[in-house]
Amino acid sequence: MRMTRLAFKTQREAPADAEAVSHQLLVRAGYIRRLASGVYSFLPLGFRVLTKLSEIVRAELDAGGAQELLLPALHPIEMWQQTGRLDTMSDVLMTVEAKGGTFVLGPTHEEAVIATITPDLESYRDLPVTVYQIQTKFRDEARPRFGLMRTREFIMADAYSFDASAVGMKDSYTQMYKACVNIFDRLGLPYVPVEADSGAIGGDVNHEFMVPSPIGEDHFAQCGGCGYAANIEAAKRGEARRIPSDSPVLEMKTHATPGAASIKDVVEFFRSEGYEIDESSVMKTLAFKDVRDDVVLILVPGDREVRVPSGLTPLSDADFDSNSFLFKGFMGPMGMQDQGVRVLADYSIYERQSWFTGANLEDHHVSNAVLGRDFTVDEVGSFAIVSEGDPCPNCGNVLSLVRSAEVGHTFQLGLAYSNKIPSATFKAEDGTDQKFWMGCYGIGVSRLPAAIAEHFHDENGLRWPKSVAPYQLEILTITPARSPEVVAFADGVYEDLTSLGIEVLYDDRDLGPGVKFADADLIGIPTIVTIGQRGLANGVVEVKDRFSGERTEVGVPDLVSYLSKL
RNA sequence: CGGGGAGUAGCGCAGUUUGGUAGCGCACCUGCUUUGGGAGCAGGGGGUCGGGGGUUCAAGUCCCCCCUCCCCGACCA
């Protein structure tokens, strides 16, 4: 492509709304342009990157045995009512009123793919099948961020597997998991598969593919010892070292703490009374109910957050009213088993001998509550969100937290969707109707350019890996307007390389050399070939590797064969 | 949804305090010069100053309402 014909323009300054480096560079280099908050156009250069990414995804999913299809973005709203996700995902759903009724703009395609493909899956003989689509999806994000990282309209590759059994589902999962590994390997991005929480998609076993990144919106915990890695929402910690209890412990004492309903208030109150106390010395007691509506208390130190186990929901105000022994803001574990309440404590309960906590009496707290003496717990486990430095649940080494961007997510859905869609059945070998065992596998295609740009850029601009670069090679001419021989030679090289099937971007613009060098660095094509009078006079051309910055002088006669072998 | 900030040419910004012909840099157009790391001179084009209402002889500037965008948080296939 001759740059004089390319619809693009670089900008010296990034728009003020671009915060992330990747966002700034992608806009400045002419890859993307914002149309609305969280809505981006891909300009010709950007679209070529997107196409490269799609092709890699397509090739690896095909190799993994999946078949591509295309699903609508418009989903009849009834489908979403049937699975209950009209409610559970209402925060992000966008709808369209049309003549035929109301449609959901698909944020993900489980409903649509089941309706589309299961009529062809009538028998166990038809299984297993994995299908996928690469297309635009819509999520009405509360806060679009970081350019392409989180947008309201985005492109995803989603594969869906259908199996006759749990064992089959696991096989399909393994296949697609490998396909994801292959895809991210080809991108050259450092990624970490982590154990994850399944969120609104549902299902059981699942993994996220994380790329450590300063503009990531997730964190995962990683163990340097055994390789354990899990999303912070799912990560567990190991048991803490117990503090030896050789110092004298005072008796538990009740204090009037009027109005001190928060950890902060409690700390402030006891400090003003002369006690040595900080947030970590207060036992935070939070109340939940389980699926049978029984009350469950979870204890964590005041400076930590509870990681709510699945199946538990926080108590509403009405729940507090109907459980008169619970005083919101003044709860503690003492005597709770007598009320039929299960008490769960995080391992960090072993980190201190005695605690400040609620007295189970309006406007009162206690000091010196001691586990085993003043209260007991039903279970000690990992109930707090992990922090930097917590012990690994597998090997006890130290966990560290890594900021990261989620670029892929694979789920074993099991029967989660089949159960909600009665018509989604096949005939089993014994003639009975059976439900599909499903899996789903997503890759955030339009998010990848941001992740890649963020990881590979340098101070001069973008640096694309060869696998996704919009062009493999850029030819740049110096002072073309005054040197016909430069133009003639460069034209020839451009023609030769193009006819060899190499994707070449040819900067034939009549601009100062400084501008052209700067643009080449900004655009980030992997190999930059500089053709100028000075070099030609010596019979050489300069070839620069954008990644290493290394420049090589190549003799004119060898140039095309040299370049075609890069 | 809570807190903070911002909307003036394609991009970056000044002008708003104290109302009086809408400016600068980049980009764009014309000409000349220049040319191996973001050139110079001269000339030129481009604006619903986010929108609506109000005050005033006069509003980018003052008042009221609304919209949009960005950052932190909440939320998050």
XYZ file of C-alpha atoms (C1' of nucleotides) in Angstrom:
643
model
C 0.000 0.000 0.000
C 1.314 3.359 -1.012
C 0.934 5.773 1.860
C -0.086 8.520 -0.510
C -3.192 6.396 -1.146
C -3.767 5.253 2.442
C -6.633 6.943 4.253
C -4.824 7.883 7.402
C -3.031 10.675 9.163
C -0.814 10.638 12.188
C -1.226 13.121 14.995
C 1.529 14.688 16.943
C -0.614 15.009 20.022
C -2.950 12.481 21.554
C -6.519 13.484 22.354
C -6.912 14.691 25.918
C -9.298 11.871 26.761
C -6.738 9.165 26.025
C -5.191 8.021 29.252
C -3.573 4.681 28.486
C -0.405 4.673 26.394
C -1.869 2.081 24.049
C -4.918 4.253 23.524
C -2.811 7.339 22.799
C -0.573 5.522 20.352
C -3.384 3.742 18.512
C -5.139 7.073 17.988
C -1.989 9.043 17.140
C -0.793 6.446 14.662
C -4.136 6.359 12.910
C -5.396 2.897 13.874
C -8.620 3.796 15.656
C -10.923 6.771 16.183
C -13.511 7.297 18.883
C -17.095 7.715 17.750
C -18.683 7.856 21.198
C -17.697 6.855 24.691
C -16.627 3.232 24.464
C -17.353 3.077 20.742
C -14.443 2.977 18.311
C -13.977 2.819 14.577
C -11.110 0.775 13.216
C -9.342 2.737 10.483
C -7.649 0.855 7.623
C -4.447 0.169 9.581
C -6.339 -0.846 12.696
C -8.684 -3.060 10.760
C -5.751 -4.950 9.265
C -4.508 -5.716 12.789
C -7.981 -6.860 13.746
C -8.122 -9.065 10.665
C -4.768 -10.633 11.504
C -5.979 -11.390 15.003
C -9.218 -12.893 13.720
C -7.326 -15.101 11.295
C -5.115 -16.471 14.063
C -8.139 -17.164 16.237
C -9.986 -18.751 13.329
C -7.068 -20.987 12.364
C -6.545 -22.310 15.878
C -10.214 -22.852 16.659
C -10.569 -24.701 13.343
C -7.521 -26.779 14.216
C -9.183 -27.588 17.528
C -12.151 -29.037 15.669
C -14.555 -26.129 15.992
C -16.750 -24.910 13.134
C -17.392 -21.267 12.381
C -20.852 -19.836 12.002
C -22.407 -16.405 12.287
C -25.107 -15.524 14.779
C -27.357 -12.461 14.870
C -26.606 -9.529 17.130
C -30.355 -9.041 17.547
C -31.814 -11.579 19.944
C -35.554 -11.788 20.624
C -35.941 -10.634 24.212
C -37.967 -13.746 25.066
C -34.804 -15.859 24.837
C -33.229 -13.782 27.534
C -36.322 -14.004 29.706
C -36.249 -17.774 29.406
C -32.735 -18.126 30.819
C -33.328 -15.447 33.435
C -30.435 -13.397 32.175
C -32.709 -10.492 31.246
C -32.601 -9.858 34.997
C -29.170 -11.150 35.984
C -27.409 -9.234 33.213
C -29.766 -6.273 33.043
C -26.969 -3.874 33.941
C -25.212 -4.415 30.638
C -28.017 -5.309 28.246
C -28.893 -2.914 25.465
C -32.232 -3.341 23.771
C -33.699 -2.255 20.477
C -37.360 -1.579 19.881
C -38.330 -2.749 16.432
C -41.457 -3.619 14.482
C -41.177 -7.299 15.353
C -40.886 -6.631 19.068
C -38.009 -5.959 21.414
C -34.522 -7.288 20.784
C -31.500 -7.631 23.003
C -28.210 -6.624 21.403
C -26.227 -9.733 22.200
C -23.515 -9.244 24.845
C -22.721 -12.972 24.570
C -24.442 -15.679 22.588
C -25.361 -18.709 24.672
C -29.107 -18.260 24.098
C -28.681 -17.568 20.400
C -26.317 -20.422 19.706
C -28.515 -22.947 21.520
C -31.564 -21.844 19.541
C -29.559 -21.928 16.344
C -27.667 -25.184 16.505
C -29.564 -27.625 18.716
C -32.146 -28.474 16.009
C -29.219 -30.116 14.210
C -28.140 -31.995 17.339
C -31.015 -34.458 17.638
C -29.073 -37.542 18.616
C -26.070 -38.550 20.667
C -24.712 -39.634 17.273
C -24.546 -35.936 16.314
C -22.314 -35.097 19.280
C -19.899 -33.691 20.194
C -20.035 -30.421 18.284
C -18.200 -27.171 18.878
C -19.193 -24.062 16.951
C -17.855 -20.540 17.171
C -18.452 -17.038 15.919
C -16.247 -13.959 15.691
C -18.440 -10.903 15.796
C -19.568 -7.686 17.375
C -21.137 -7.822 20.798
C -22.683 -5.129 22.943
C -22.462 -4.412 26.619
C -23.704 -1.197 28.156
C -20.668 -0.787 30.377
C -21.059 1.533 33.320
C -17.671 2.936 32.563
C -15.881 2.333 29.278
C -12.151 2.661 29.856
C -8.684 2.682 28.361
C -9.574 2.948 24.688
C -10.115 -0.534 23.305
C -9.720 -2.294 26.646
C -13.281 -1.879 27.751
C -15.805 -0.719 25.194
C -19.545 -0.876 24.801
C -19.307 -2.394 21.346
C -16.543 -4.947 20.849
C -15.558 -7.996 18.857
C -15.281 -11.361 20.490
C -14.623 -14.851 19.366
C -16.919 -17.199 21.264
C -16.905 -20.955 20.883
C -19.618 -23.205 22.326
C -19.275 -26.940 22.799
C -22.136 -29.441 23.054
C -21.550 -32.861 24.534
C -23.558 -35.858 25.611
C -21.804 -36.273 28.956
C -19.690 -34.572 31.572
C -16.706 -36.565 30.404
C -17.273 -35.415 26.817
C -17.600 -31.816 27.974
C -14.256 -32.036 29.734
C -12.649 -33.386 26.561
C -14.097 -30.537 24.528
C -12.947 -28.101 27.181
C -9.421 -29.451 27.000
C -9.429 -29.078 23.211
C -10.569 -25.470 23.309
C -8.292 -24.633 26.211
C -5.401 -25.837 24.072
C -6.658 -23.773 21.150
C -6.546 -20.692 23.392
C -3.026 -21.548 24.483
C -1.996 -21.843 20.830
C -3.627 -18.518 19.973
C -1.905 -16.580 22.722
C 1.381 -18.294 21.992
C 1.179 -17.037 18.414
C 0.537 -13.479 19.582
C 3.748 -13.518 21.572
C 2.004 -11.994 24.570
C 3.004 -13.175 28.013
C -0.169 -14.713 29.424
C -1.108 -16.676 32.487
C -4.065 -19.063 32.643
C -5.672 -18.545 36.029
C -8.488 -20.181 37.948
C -11.472 -17.888 37.803
C -14.882 -17.069 39.111
C -17.661 -17.752 36.632
C -19.796 -14.680 37.308
C -23.001 -14.167 35.352
C -22.126 -16.740 32.682
C -22.564 -19.551 35.137
C -20.952 -22.952 35.289
C -18.286 -24.636 37.264
C -14.650 -25.108 36.213
C -13.276 -22.140 34.362
C -10.057 -20.372 33.526
C -9.159 -16.876 32.479
C -6.247 -16.036 30.230
C -4.599 -13.012 31.793
C -1.993 -10.686 30.369
C -0.144 -8.758 33.071
C -0.771 -5.113 32.183
C -0.853 -1.693 33.809
C -4.220 -1.027 32.146
C -5.735 -4.319 33.169
C -8.892 -4.185 35.225
C -8.336 -7.468 36.991
C -5.866 -8.797 39.492
C -4.771 -12.328 39.953
C -2.853 -13.952 42.761
C 0.242 -15.846 41.760
C 2.462 -18.154 43.758
C 6.164 -17.987 43.036
C 6.641 -21.442 44.490
C 4.188 -23.850 42.878
C 2.693 -21.856 40.012
C -0.761 -21.510 41.568
C -2.571 -18.638 39.828
C -6.144 -17.482 40.364
C -8.248 -14.412 39.744
C -8.513 -12.341 42.890
C -12.247 -13.029 42.914
C -11.561 -16.753 43.117
C -8.166 -16.940 44.784
C -7.823 -18.742 48.082
C -5.163 -18.443 50.713
C -3.528 -21.052 52.851
C -3.580 -21.348 56.603
C -1.689 -18.655 58.450
C 1.002 -19.398 60.961
C -0.506 -19.454 64.413
C 0.625 -16.847 66.865
C 1.965 -18.457 70.046
C -0.254 -17.456 72.926
C 2.272 -16.858 75.659
C 1.373 -13.294 76.516
C -1.302 -12.771 79.173
C -4.760 -12.185 77.754
C -7.210 -10.039 79.601
C -10.820 -10.895 80.158
C -13.362 -9.980 77.517
C -15.013 -6.692 78.362
C -18.105 -4.970 76.963
C -17.916 -1.260 76.101
C -20.643 1.206 75.205
C -19.739 2.484 71.718
C -22.678 4.687 70.765
C -23.052 5.126 67.033
C -19.813 3.315 66.167
C -21.229 1.016 63.491
C -18.253 0.877 61.151
C -14.742 -0.506 61.594
C -13.399 3.013 61.296
C -15.738 4.320 64.006
C -14.803 1.469 66.319
C -11.085 2.111 65.880
C -11.595 5.804 66.515
C -13.657 5.151 69.625
C -11.195 2.771 71.265
C -8.243 4.991 70.341
C -9.893 7.908 72.094
C -10.236 5.635 75.135
C -6.504 4.984 75.074
C -6.526 1.486 73.581
C -3.891 0.253 71.170
C -6.002 -0.664 68.149
C -6.046 -0.519 64.390
C -8.377 -1.906 61.738
C -6.646 -5.256 61.667
C -7.380 -5.827 65.352
C -11.150 -5.593 64.887
C -13.019 -8.725 63.868
C -15.370 -7.728 61.087
C -18.539 -9.781 61.279
C -20.752 -9.931 58.213
C -24.078 -11.741 57.936
C -25.306 -13.724 54.941
C -28.035 -16.213 54.251
C -27.616 -19.476 52.421
C -29.960 -21.125 49.922
C -32.134 -22.412 52.789
C -32.352 -18.883 54.244
C -30.252 -19.897 57.255
C -27.991 -17.178 58.599
C -24.244 -17.547 58.130
C -21.661 -15.231 59.703
C -18.250 -14.673 58.173
C -15.377 -13.282 60.234
C -12.447 -11.414 58.689
C -10.047 -8.816 60.118
C -11.333 -5.248 59.797
C -8.772 -4.321 57.170
C -9.814 -7.104 54.792
C -12.759 -7.831 52.510
C -14.879 -10.935 52.564
C -14.750 -13.148 49.492
C -18.373 -14.234 49.448
C -18.652 -17.994 48.840
C -21.116 -18.951 46.112
C -24.605 -19.611 47.405
C -24.468 -16.915 50.057
C -26.185 -13.549 49.732
C -25.874 -10.563 52.055
C -28.720 -10.008 54.486
C -31.227 -7.335 53.563
C -32.607 -4.869 56.073
C -35.753 -6.996 56.242
C -33.610 -10.017 57.128
C -32.086 -8.058 59.970
C -35.569 -7.183 61.195
C -36.618 -10.842 61.238
C -33.471 -11.898 63.106
C -33.721 -9.693 66.169
C -30.491 -11.040 67.694
C -28.481 -9.457 64.858
C -27.509 -5.821 65.370
C -26.166 -4.364 62.167
C -22.865 -2.701 62.939
C -22.540 -4.395 66.309
C -22.341 -8.068 65.411
C -19.840 -10.485 66.868
C -19.409 -14.266 66.904
C -20.135 -14.786 70.604
C -23.024 -17.145 71.334
C -24.093 -17.305 67.698
C -24.258 -21.079 67.459
C -26.993 -20.966 70.114
C -29.078 -18.998 67.610
C -28.615 -21.681 64.959
C -26.135 -19.548 63.036
C -23.130 -21.028 61.288
C -19.918 -19.088 61.889
C -17.136 -19.161 59.313
C -13.775 -17.514 59.975
C -10.933 -16.668 57.690
C -7.543 -18.237 58.463
C -6.391 -14.811 59.593
C -8.350 -15.409 62.789
C -5.214 -17.252 63.943
C -3.083 -14.156 63.462
C -4.031 -12.572 66.767
C -4.868 -13.867 70.193
C -7.662 -11.459 70.948
C -10.036 -9.267 69.026
C -12.230 -6.248 69.271
C -15.638 -7.068 67.826
C -19.360 -6.352 68.104
C -21.127 -7.234 71.360
C -24.408 -8.330 69.691
C -26.054 -5.460 71.495
C -27.026 -2.131 69.980
C -24.224 0.450 70.462
C -21.828 -1.971 72.168
C -18.557 -3.663 71.293
C -16.218 -5.960 73.182
C -12.472 -6.028 73.638
C -10.302 -9.122 74.188
C -12.574 -11.647 72.532
C -10.563 -14.860 72.303
C -11.239 -17.782 69.977
C -12.064 -20.915 71.975
C -12.575 -19.015 75.200
C -15.205 -16.405 74.347
C -16.513 -17.723 71.029
C -16.164 -20.678 68.728
C -16.401 -21.036 64.986
C -17.801 -23.846 62.852
C -15.194 -23.622 60.146
C -11.898 -21.875 59.569
C -10.942 -21.445 55.929
C -10.134 -18.981 53.185
C -12.929 -16.453 53.385
C -11.085 -13.159 52.833
C -10.045 -11.709 49.496
C -6.374 -12.530 49.231
C -3.774 -9.833 49.809
C -0.203 -9.498 48.715
C 1.876 -11.715 50.992
C -0.803 -14.228 51.964
C 0.334 -17.850 51.962
C -0.382 -19.983 48.887
C -3.186 -22.513 49.456
C -1.162 -25.253 47.762
C 2.385 -24.831 48.967
C 2.409 -22.088 51.584
C 4.777 -19.823 49.692
C 3.986 -16.140 49.438
C 1.269 -14.998 46.998
C 1.720 -11.842 44.995
C -0.985 -9.855 43.205
C -0.597 -9.021 39.520
C -2.609 -6.398 37.679
C -3.816 -7.898 34.442
C -6.131 -7.737 31.459
C -8.468 -10.618 30.766
C -8.049 -11.651 27.123
C -9.762 -15.013 27.218
C -12.126 -16.973 29.419
C -13.067 -20.640 29.165
C -15.983 -22.194 31.026
C -17.361 -25.635 31.687
C -21.017 -24.667 31.726
C -22.301 -28.143 32.447
C -26.102 -28.202 32.370
C -26.503 -24.574 33.487
C -28.136 -23.483 30.229
C -29.671 -26.773 29.180
C -31.644 -26.806 32.400
C -33.195 -23.461 31.581
C -34.091 -24.277 27.999
C -36.352 -27.358 28.101
C -36.313 -27.842 24.343
C -32.511 -28.192 24.287
C -32.324 -31.991 24.370
C -31.053 -34.885 22.300
C -31.956 -38.560 22.146
C -29.522 -40.705 24.107
C -28.540 -44.255 23.240
C -31.275 -45.600 25.530
C -33.940 -43.514 23.804
C -34.385 -40.985 26.596
C -34.226 -37.213 26.143
C -30.989 -35.835 27.593
C -29.625 -32.389 28.201
C -26.508 -30.999 26.578
C -23.284 -30.641 28.526
C -21.953 -27.330 27.354
C -18.769 -25.323 27.426
C -18.032 -21.819 26.222
C -14.752 -20.224 25.281
C -14.310 -16.507 24.676
C -11.465 -14.432 23.348
C -11.603 -10.624 23.442
C -10.420 -9.981 19.901
C -10.911 -6.203 19.750
C -9.301 -5.846 23.157
C -6.110 -7.536 22.000
C -4.652 -4.611 20.016
C -4.708 -2.564 23.218
C -3.096 -5.360 25.241
C -0.447 -5.896 22.570
C 0.248 -2.190 22.102
C 0.485 -1.711 25.826
C 2.993 -4.506 26.142
C 5.206 -3.886 23.112
C 5.359 -0.104 22.627
C 8.455 1.983 23.277
C 8.980 5.717 23.710
C 8.775 6.285 19.945
C 5.590 4.422 19.245
C 4.011 1.070 18.522
C 5.935 -2.133 17.858
C 3.805 -4.901 16.403
C 4.842 -8.536 16.531
C 5.066 -9.892 12.978
C 2.055 -12.130 13.543
C -0.338 -9.194 13.905
C 1.403 -6.243 12.221
C -0.799 -4.529 9.621
C 2.101 -4.813 7.158
C 5.252 -6.882 7.417
C 7.570 -4.247 6.096
C 7.704 -0.517 5.460
C 9.682 1.141 2.690
C 10.548 4.758 3.345
C 12.087 7.065 0.765
C 14.274 10.060 1.535
C 13.669 13.205 -0.528
C 11.726 11.468 -3.288
C 10.821 14.784 -4.897
C 14.416 15.565 -5.812
C 15.751 12.099 -6.517
C 14.070 10.243 -9.362
C 16.584 7.424 -8.913
C 15.432 6.896 -5.319
C 11.817 6.761 -6.448
C 12.591 4.408 -9.319
C 14.550 2.061 -7.092
C 12.010 2.122 -4.271
C 9.146 1.551 -6.707
C 10.990 -1.485 -8.024
C 11.609 -2.950 -4.563
C 7.973 -2.312 -3.650
C 6.757 -4.110 -6.781
C 9.142 -7.025 -6.308
C 8.235 -7.603 -2.665
C 4.531 -7.195 -3.299
C 4.646 -9.724 -6.115
C 6.324 -12.128 -3.676
C 3.221 -11.835 -1.504
C 4.854 -9.710 1.171
C 2.625 -7.057 2.734
C 4.447 -3.784 2.210
C 3.573 -0.304 3.381
C 5.348 2.153 1.097
C 5.900 5.666 2.483
C 6.130 7.467 -0.845
C 4.987 10.778 0.601
C 6.937 13.904 -0.273
C 7.736 14.876 3.294
C 10.871 15.714 5.244
C 12.890 12.712 6.377
C 12.345 13.517 10.046
C 8.591 13.289 9.675
C 8.811 10.016 7.805
C 11.175 8.403 10.316
C 9.018 9.547 13.204
C 5.841 8.243 11.561
C 7.481 4.903 10.797
C 8.453 4.464 14.442
C 4.990 5.547 15.543
C 3.162 3.157 13.213
C 5.363 0.286 14.326
C 5.765 -1.933 11.248
C 8.369 -4.596 12.246
C 10.897 -3.858 9.505
C 11.673 -0.390 8.145
C 13.634 -0.081 4.898
C 15.137 3.358 4.273
C 16.001 4.176 0.683
C 17.877 7.420 0.081
C 20.366 9.002 -2.303
C 23.232 8.726 0.126
C 22.819 4.987 0.578
C 22.225 4.266 -3.077
C 25.400 6.196 -3.925
C 27.258 3.639 -1.786
C 25.232 0.758 -3.148
C 23.434 0.071 0.157
C 20.051 0.386 1.781
C 19.400 0.617 5.525
C 17.137 -2.016 7.085
C 15.964 -1.336 10.618
C 14.373 -3.799 13.005
C 11.691 -1.855 14.841
C 11.855 -4.153 17.852
C 15.576 -4.194 18.505
C 16.358 -0.868 16.851
C 19.203 -2.655 15.075
C 20.135 -1.205 11.669
C 21.726 -3.281 8.936
C 23.176 -2.048 5.673
C 22.228 -4.383 2.865
C 23.789 -4.287 -0.589
C 21.449 -3.234 -3.372
C 21.711 -6.476 -5.375
C 20.811 -8.626 -2.344
C 18.064 -6.414 -0.988
C 14.929 -8.156 -2.223
C 16.105 -11.639 -1.372
C 17.312 -10.414 2.034
C 13.970 -8.808 2.802
C 11.940 -11.740 1.549
C 13.710 -14.001 4.055
C 13.016 -11.874 7.148
C -25.033 5.374 40.825
C -21.419 8.555 44.388
C -17.060 12.022 44.220
C -13.808 15.199 41.099
C -12.682 17.641 36.370
C -13.647 19.269 31.299
C -16.590 20.817 26.726
C -13.828 27.062 22.035
C -11.569 24.620 14.081
C -9.625 17.518 12.687
C -5.922 17.400 17.370
C -3.624 20.187 21.586
C -4.801 24.707 24.024
C -5.479 30.398 25.409
C -9.493 33.782 25.959
C -14.341 33.488 30.819
C -11.885 36.611 36.789
C -13.404 42.552 34.784
C -19.398 41.355 28.835
C -17.397 45.150 23.627
C -15.326 42.402 15.937
C -13.075 34.479 18.376
C -7.215 33.643 18.920
C -2.349 30.496 19.121
C 0.472 25.811 17.832
C -0.067 21.275 14.925
C -2.819 19.603 10.694
C -5.064 21.520 5.768
C -4.658 24.762 0.779
C -1.237 28.093 -2.703
C 3.742 29.770 -3.890
C 9.015 29.929 -3.123
C 13.090 27.945 -0.437
C 14.691 23.555 2.302
C 15.654 18.053 2.622
C 19.261 11.219 6.290
C 15.471 12.118 12.514
C 8.858 15.934 13.627
C 12.085 22.648 8.259
C 11.618 28.250 6.869
C 9.164 32.510 4.740
C 4.778 34.669 2.569
C -0.313 34.203 1.632
C -5.049 31.488 2.560
C -9.394 28.317 4.158
C -11.922 26.292 8.208
C -16.064 27.941 14.284
C -23.948 26.809 16.037
C -17.508 28.756 21.482
C -21.799 21.194 23.726
C -27.528 22.399 23.494
C -31.848 25.298 25.076
C -33.752 29.375 27.672
C -32.821 34.081 30.233
C -30.299 39.035 31.624
C -28.162 43.054 28.510
C -27.627 48.114 23.618
C -24.100 43.934 23.394
C -22.856 37.073 25.947
C -17.470 32.259 24.583
C -17.636 35.415 29.127
C -23.222 36.584 33.735
C -27.923 33.432 35.466
C -31.135 28.805 35.013
C -32.028 23.967 32.871
C -30.245 19.956 29.992
C -26.534 16.970 27.263
C -21.787 14.893 26.423
C -16.821 13.456 27.691
C -12.659 12.186 31.105
C -10.606 10.537 36.010
C -11.377 7.866 41.029
C -14.889 4.580 43.209
C -19.241 1.150 42.866
C -20.244 -2.517 39.048
C -18.289 -6.177 35.448
C -19.439 -11.583 29.895
